[in-house]
């Protein structure tokens, strides 16, 4: 992900030899995009949910790229796999929280569709990454 927008983070700058760090991972980049989507989606939730579902939902969303980053920074494949599993758990947690948010009418289903699609894609990507890493062991 390379962005020329003013103030935007430029990923992969100077990186042309494959994956050098977590910022090079497309799954990490997409999880950052999901976290931003979740922050925007939860802005309209009721004020009384600020320390409840809003906080939990945002925390789960932030946990996904955080676990990917921490796992990639570890020194063993086994540790990376463990952190990918943590990220997968956060994806499931986030999915549950968005479903609950829609059912409680904190957000419209049409407004949550982008998040659902991103969650589904991340679930598949993390599963594939975990399987690929397990083959290396």
PDB file of C-alpha atoms in Angstrom:
ATOM      1  CA  UNK A   1       0.000   0.000   0.000  1.00  0.00           C
ATOM      2  CA  UNK A   2       1.556   3.213  -1.125  1.00  0.00           C
ATOM      3  CA  UNK A   3      -0.422   6.379  -0.742  1.00  0.00           C
ATOM      4  CA  UNK A   4       0.436   9.811  -2.010  1.00  0.00           C
ATOM      5  CA  UNK A   5      -2.318  11.546  -0.036  1.00  0.00           C
ATOM      6  CA  UNK A   6      -0.999  14.327   2.205  1.00  0.00           C
ATOM      7  CA  UNK A   7      -0.374  12.971   5.699  1.00  0.00           C
ATOM      8  CA  UNK A   8      -0.950   9.360   4.649  1.00  0.00           C
ATOM      9  CA  UNK A   9       1.353   6.593   5.811  1.00  0.00           C
ATOM     10  CA  UNK A  10       3.508   5.248   3.009  1.00  0.00           C
ATOM     11  CA  UNK A  11       3.952   1.510   3.351  1.00  0.00           C
ATOM     12  CA  UNK A  12       6.566  -0.416   1.383  1.00  0.00           C
ATOM     13  CA  UNK A  13       8.714   2.645   0.752  1.00  0.00           C
ATOM     14  CA  UNK A  14      12.142   1.344  -0.150  1.00  0.00           C
ATOM     15  CA  UNK A  15      10.995  -2.251   0.179  1.00  0.00           C
ATOM     16  CA  UNK A  16      11.643  -4.225  -2.958  1.00  0.00           C
ATOM     17  CA  UNK A  17      12.939  -7.550  -1.685  1.00  0.00           C
ATOM     18  CA  UNK A  18       9.733  -9.256  -0.530  1.00  0.00           C
ATOM     19  CA  UNK A  19       8.400  -9.113   2.990  1.00  0.00           C
ATOM     20  CA  UNK A  20      10.747  -7.146   5.220  1.00  0.00           C
ATOM     21  CA  UNK A  21       8.373  -6.400   8.086  1.00  0.00           C
ATOM     22  CA  UNK A  22       4.719  -6.518   9.041  1.00  0.00           C
ATOM     23  CA  UNK A  23       3.895  -3.376   7.041  1.00  0.00           C
ATOM     24  CA  UNK A  24       4.656  -5.333   3.869  1.00  0.00           C
ATOM     25  CA  UNK A  25       1.986  -7.927   4.659  1.00  0.00           C
ATOM     26  CA  UNK A  26      -1.223  -7.328   2.720  1.00  0.00           C
ATOM     27  CA  UNK A  27      -3.176  -8.958   5.550  1.00  0.00           C
ATOM     28  CA  UNK A  28      -1.781  -6.335   7.956  1.00  0.00           C
ATOM     29  CA  UNK A  29      -2.614  -3.503   5.533  1.00  0.00           C
ATOM     30  CA  UNK A  30      -6.174  -4.783   5.126  1.00  0.00           C
ATOM     31  CA  UNK A  31      -6.575  -5.143   8.884  1.00  0.00           C
ATOM     32  CA  UNK A  32      -5.541  -1.498   9.311  1.00  0.00           C
ATOM     33  CA  UNK A  33      -8.229  -0.554   6.778  1.00  0.00           C
ATOM     34  CA  UNK A  34     -10.764  -2.626   8.736  1.00  0.00           C
ATOM     35  CA  UNK A  35      -9.845  -0.920  12.009  1.00  0.00           C
ATOM     36  CA  UNK A  36     -10.377   2.484  10.374  1.00  0.00           C
ATOM     37  CA  UNK A  37     -13.742   1.311   9.029  1.00  0.00           C
ATOM     38  CA  UNK A  38     -14.764   0.126  12.499  1.00  0.00           C
ATOM     39  CA  UNK A  39     -13.795   3.439  14.088  1.00  0.00           C
ATOM     40  CA  UNK A  40     -15.977   5.277  11.564  1.00  0.00           C
ATOM     41  CA  UNK A  41     -18.865   2.829  11.966  1.00  0.00           C
ATOM     42  CA  UNK A  42     -18.897   3.090  15.765  1.00  0.00           C
ATOM     43  CA  UNK A  43     -18.882   6.912  15.753  1.00  0.00           C
ATOM     44  CA  UNK A  44     -22.658   6.861  15.406  1.00  0.00           C
ATOM     45  CA  UNK A  45     -23.315   4.418  18.250  1.00  0.00           C
ATOM     46  CA  UNK A  46     -25.237   5.694  21.300  1.00  0.00           C
ATOM     47  CA  UNK A  47     -23.157   7.725  23.748  1.00  0.00           C
ATOM     48  CA  UNK A  48     -23.979   5.298  26.566  1.00  0.00           C
ATOM     49  CA  UNK A  49     -22.153   2.566  24.618  1.00  0.00           C
ATOM     50  CA  UNK A  50     -18.888   4.525  24.547  1.00  0.00           C
ATOM     51  CA  UNK A  51     -17.387   2.401  27.338  1.00  0.00           C
ATOM     52  CA  UNK A  52     -19.293  -0.723  26.353  1.00  0.00           C
ATOM     53  CA  UNK A  53     -19.712  -2.066  22.860  1.00  0.00           C
ATOM     54  CA  UNK A  54     -17.881   0.829  21.165  1.00  0.00           C
ATOM     55  CA  UNK A  55     -14.778   0.265  23.272  1.00  0.00           C
ATOM     56  CA  UNK A  56     -14.849  -3.525  22.883  1.00  0.00           C
ATOM     57  CA  UNK A  57     -15.454  -3.348  19.141  1.00  0.00           C
ATOM     58  CA  UNK A  58     -12.649  -0.885  18.543  1.00  0.00           C
ATOM     59  CA  UNK A  59     -10.300  -2.865  20.783  1.00  0.00           C
ATOM     60  CA  UNK A  60     -11.001  -6.073  18.824  1.00  0.00           C
ATOM     61  CA  UNK A  61     -10.426  -4.242  15.520  1.00  0.00           C
ATOM     62  CA  UNK A  62      -7.106  -2.789  16.698  1.00  0.00           C
ATOM     63  CA  UNK A  63      -6.054  -6.165  18.075  1.00  0.00           C
ATOM     64  CA  UNK A  64      -6.023  -7.742  14.606  1.00  0.00           C
ATOM     65  CA  UNK A  65      -3.188  -5.712  13.013  1.00  0.00           C
ATOM     66  CA  UNK A  66      -1.444  -5.494  16.396  1.00  0.00           C
ATOM     67  CA  UNK A  67      -1.245  -9.285  16.691  1.00  0.00           C
ATOM     68  CA  UNK A  68      -0.092  -9.634  13.092  1.00  0.00           C
ATOM     69  CA  UNK A  69       2.659  -7.065  13.718  1.00  0.00           C
ATOM     70  CA  UNK A  70       3.772  -8.612  16.989  1.00  0.00           C
ATOM     71  CA  UNK A  71       3.776 -12.112  15.540  1.00  0.00           C
ATOM     72  CA  UNK A  72       5.801 -11.136  12.498  1.00  0.00           C
ATOM     73  CA  UNK A  73       8.324  -9.419  14.756  1.00  0.00           C
ATOM     74  CA  UNK A  74       8.877 -12.621  16.749  1.00  0.00           C
ATOM     75  CA  UNK A  75      11.830 -14.814  15.957  1.00  0.00           C
ATOM     76  CA  UNK A  76      10.145 -18.146  15.385  1.00  0.00           C
ATOM     77  CA  UNK A  77       7.496 -19.400  13.003  1.00  0.00           C
ATOM     78  CA  UNK A  78       5.680 -21.035  15.911  1.00  0.00           C
ATOM     79  CA  UNK A  79       5.320 -17.703  17.691  1.00  0.00           C
ATOM     80  CA  UNK A  80       4.081 -16.056  14.488  1.00  0.00           C
ATOM     81  CA  UNK A  81       1.469 -18.803  14.101  1.00  0.00           C
ATOM     82  CA  UNK A  82       0.351 -18.241  17.695  1.00  0.00           C
ATOM     83  CA  UNK A  83      -0.155 -14.517  17.082  1.00  0.00           C
ATOM     84  CA  UNK A  84      -1.985 -15.185  13.801  1.00  0.00           C
ATOM     85  CA  UNK A  85      -4.317 -17.415  15.847  1.00  0.00           C
ATOM     86  CA  UNK A  86      -4.850 -14.526  18.282  1.00  0.00           C
ATOM     87  CA  UNK A  87      -5.696 -12.277  15.319  1.00  0.00           C
ATOM     88  CA  UNK A  88      -8.170 -14.888  14.063  1.00  0.00           C
ATOM     89  CA  UNK A  89      -9.812 -14.863  17.478  1.00  0.00           C
ATOM     90  CA  UNK A  90     -10.095 -11.079  17.336  1.00  0.00           C
ATOM     91  CA  UNK A  91     -11.707 -11.339  13.885  1.00  0.00           C
ATOM     92  CA  UNK A  92     -14.336 -13.720  15.297  1.00  0.00           C
ATOM     93  CA  UNK A  93     -14.872 -11.420  18.280  1.00  0.00           C
ATOM     94  CA  UNK A  94     -15.269  -8.394  15.989  1.00  0.00           C
ATOM     95  CA  UNK A  95     -17.698 -10.253  13.734  1.00  0.00           C
ATOM     96  CA  UNK A  96     -19.833 -11.114  16.765  1.00  0.00           C
ATOM     97  CA  UNK A  97     -19.784  -7.514  17.989  1.00  0.00           C
ATOM     98  CA  UNK A  98     -20.850  -6.144  14.601  1.00  0.00           C
ATOM     99  CA  UNK A  99     -23.690  -8.673  14.406  1.00  0.00           C
ATOM    100  CA  UNK A 100     -24.823  -7.602  17.876  1.00  0.00           C
ATOM    101  CA  UNK A 101     -24.522  -3.921  16.932  1.00  0.00           C
ATOM    102  CA  UNK A 102     -26.781  -4.425  13.923  1.00  0.00           C
ATOM    103  CA  UNK A 103     -29.306  -6.475  15.906  1.00  0.00           C
ATOM    104  CA  UNK A 104     -29.404  -3.804  18.621  1.00  0.00           C
ATOM    105  CA  UNK A 105     -29.864  -1.215  15.840  1.00  0.00           C
ATOM    106  CA  UNK A 106     -26.781   0.746  16.855  1.00  0.00           C
ATOM    107  CA  UNK A 107     -25.961   0.757  13.147  1.00  0.00           C
ATOM    108  CA  UNK A 108     -27.830  -0.148   9.982  1.00  0.00           C
ATOM    109  CA  UNK A 109     -27.022  -3.441   8.296  1.00  0.00           C
ATOM    110  CA  UNK A 110     -26.247  -1.561   5.063  1.00  0.00           C
ATOM    111  CA  UNK A 111     -23.635   0.481   6.963  1.00  0.00           C
ATOM    112  CA  UNK A 112     -22.028  -2.691   8.340  1.00  0.00           C
ATOM    113  CA  UNK A 113     -21.754  -4.516   4.995  1.00  0.00           C
ATOM    114  CA  UNK A 114     -18.264  -3.181   4.227  1.00  0.00           C
ATOM    115  CA  UNK A 115     -17.058  -4.337   7.653  1.00  0.00           C
ATOM    116  CA  UNK A 116     -18.638  -7.781   7.162  1.00  0.00           C
ATOM    117  CA  UNK A 117     -16.907  -8.137   3.786  1.00  0.00           C
ATOM    118  CA  UNK A 118     -13.542  -7.048   5.185  1.00  0.00           C
ATOM    119  CA  UNK A 119     -13.932  -9.410   8.155  1.00  0.00           C
ATOM    120  CA  UNK A 120     -14.678 -12.321   5.822  1.00  0.00           C
ATOM    121  CA  UNK A 121     -11.662 -11.536   3.650  1.00  0.00           C
ATOM    122  CA  UNK A 122      -9.361 -11.198   6.660  1.00  0.00           C
ATOM    123  CA  UNK A 123     -10.631 -14.482   8.107  1.00  0.00           C
ATOM    124  CA  UNK A 124      -9.696 -16.262   4.877  1.00  0.00           C
ATOM    125  CA  UNK A 125      -6.332 -14.496   4.572  1.00  0.00           C
ATOM    126  CA  UNK A 126      -5.319 -15.239   8.171  1.00  0.00           C
ATOM    127  CA  UNK A 127      -6.323 -18.880   7.811  1.00  0.00           C
ATOM    128  CA  UNK A 128      -4.255 -19.176   4.630  1.00  0.00           C
ATOM    129  CA  UNK A 129      -1.265 -17.448   6.263  1.00  0.00           C
ATOM    130  CA  UNK A 130      -1.457 -19.716   9.310  1.00  0.00           C
ATOM    131  CA  UNK A 131      -1.590 -22.839   7.095  1.00  0.00           C
ATOM    132  CA  UNK A 132       1.344 -21.599   4.977  1.00  0.00           C
ATOM    133  CA  UNK A 133       3.435 -20.884   8.081  1.00  0.00           C
ATOM    134  CA  UNK A 134       2.594 -24.295   9.532  1.00  0.00           C
ATOM    135  CA  UNK A 135       4.013 -25.909   6.374  1.00  0.00           C
ATOM    136  CA  UNK A 136       7.387 -24.309   7.186  1.00  0.00           C
ATOM    137  CA  UNK A 137       7.642 -25.948  10.583  1.00  0.00           C
TER     138      UNK A 137
END
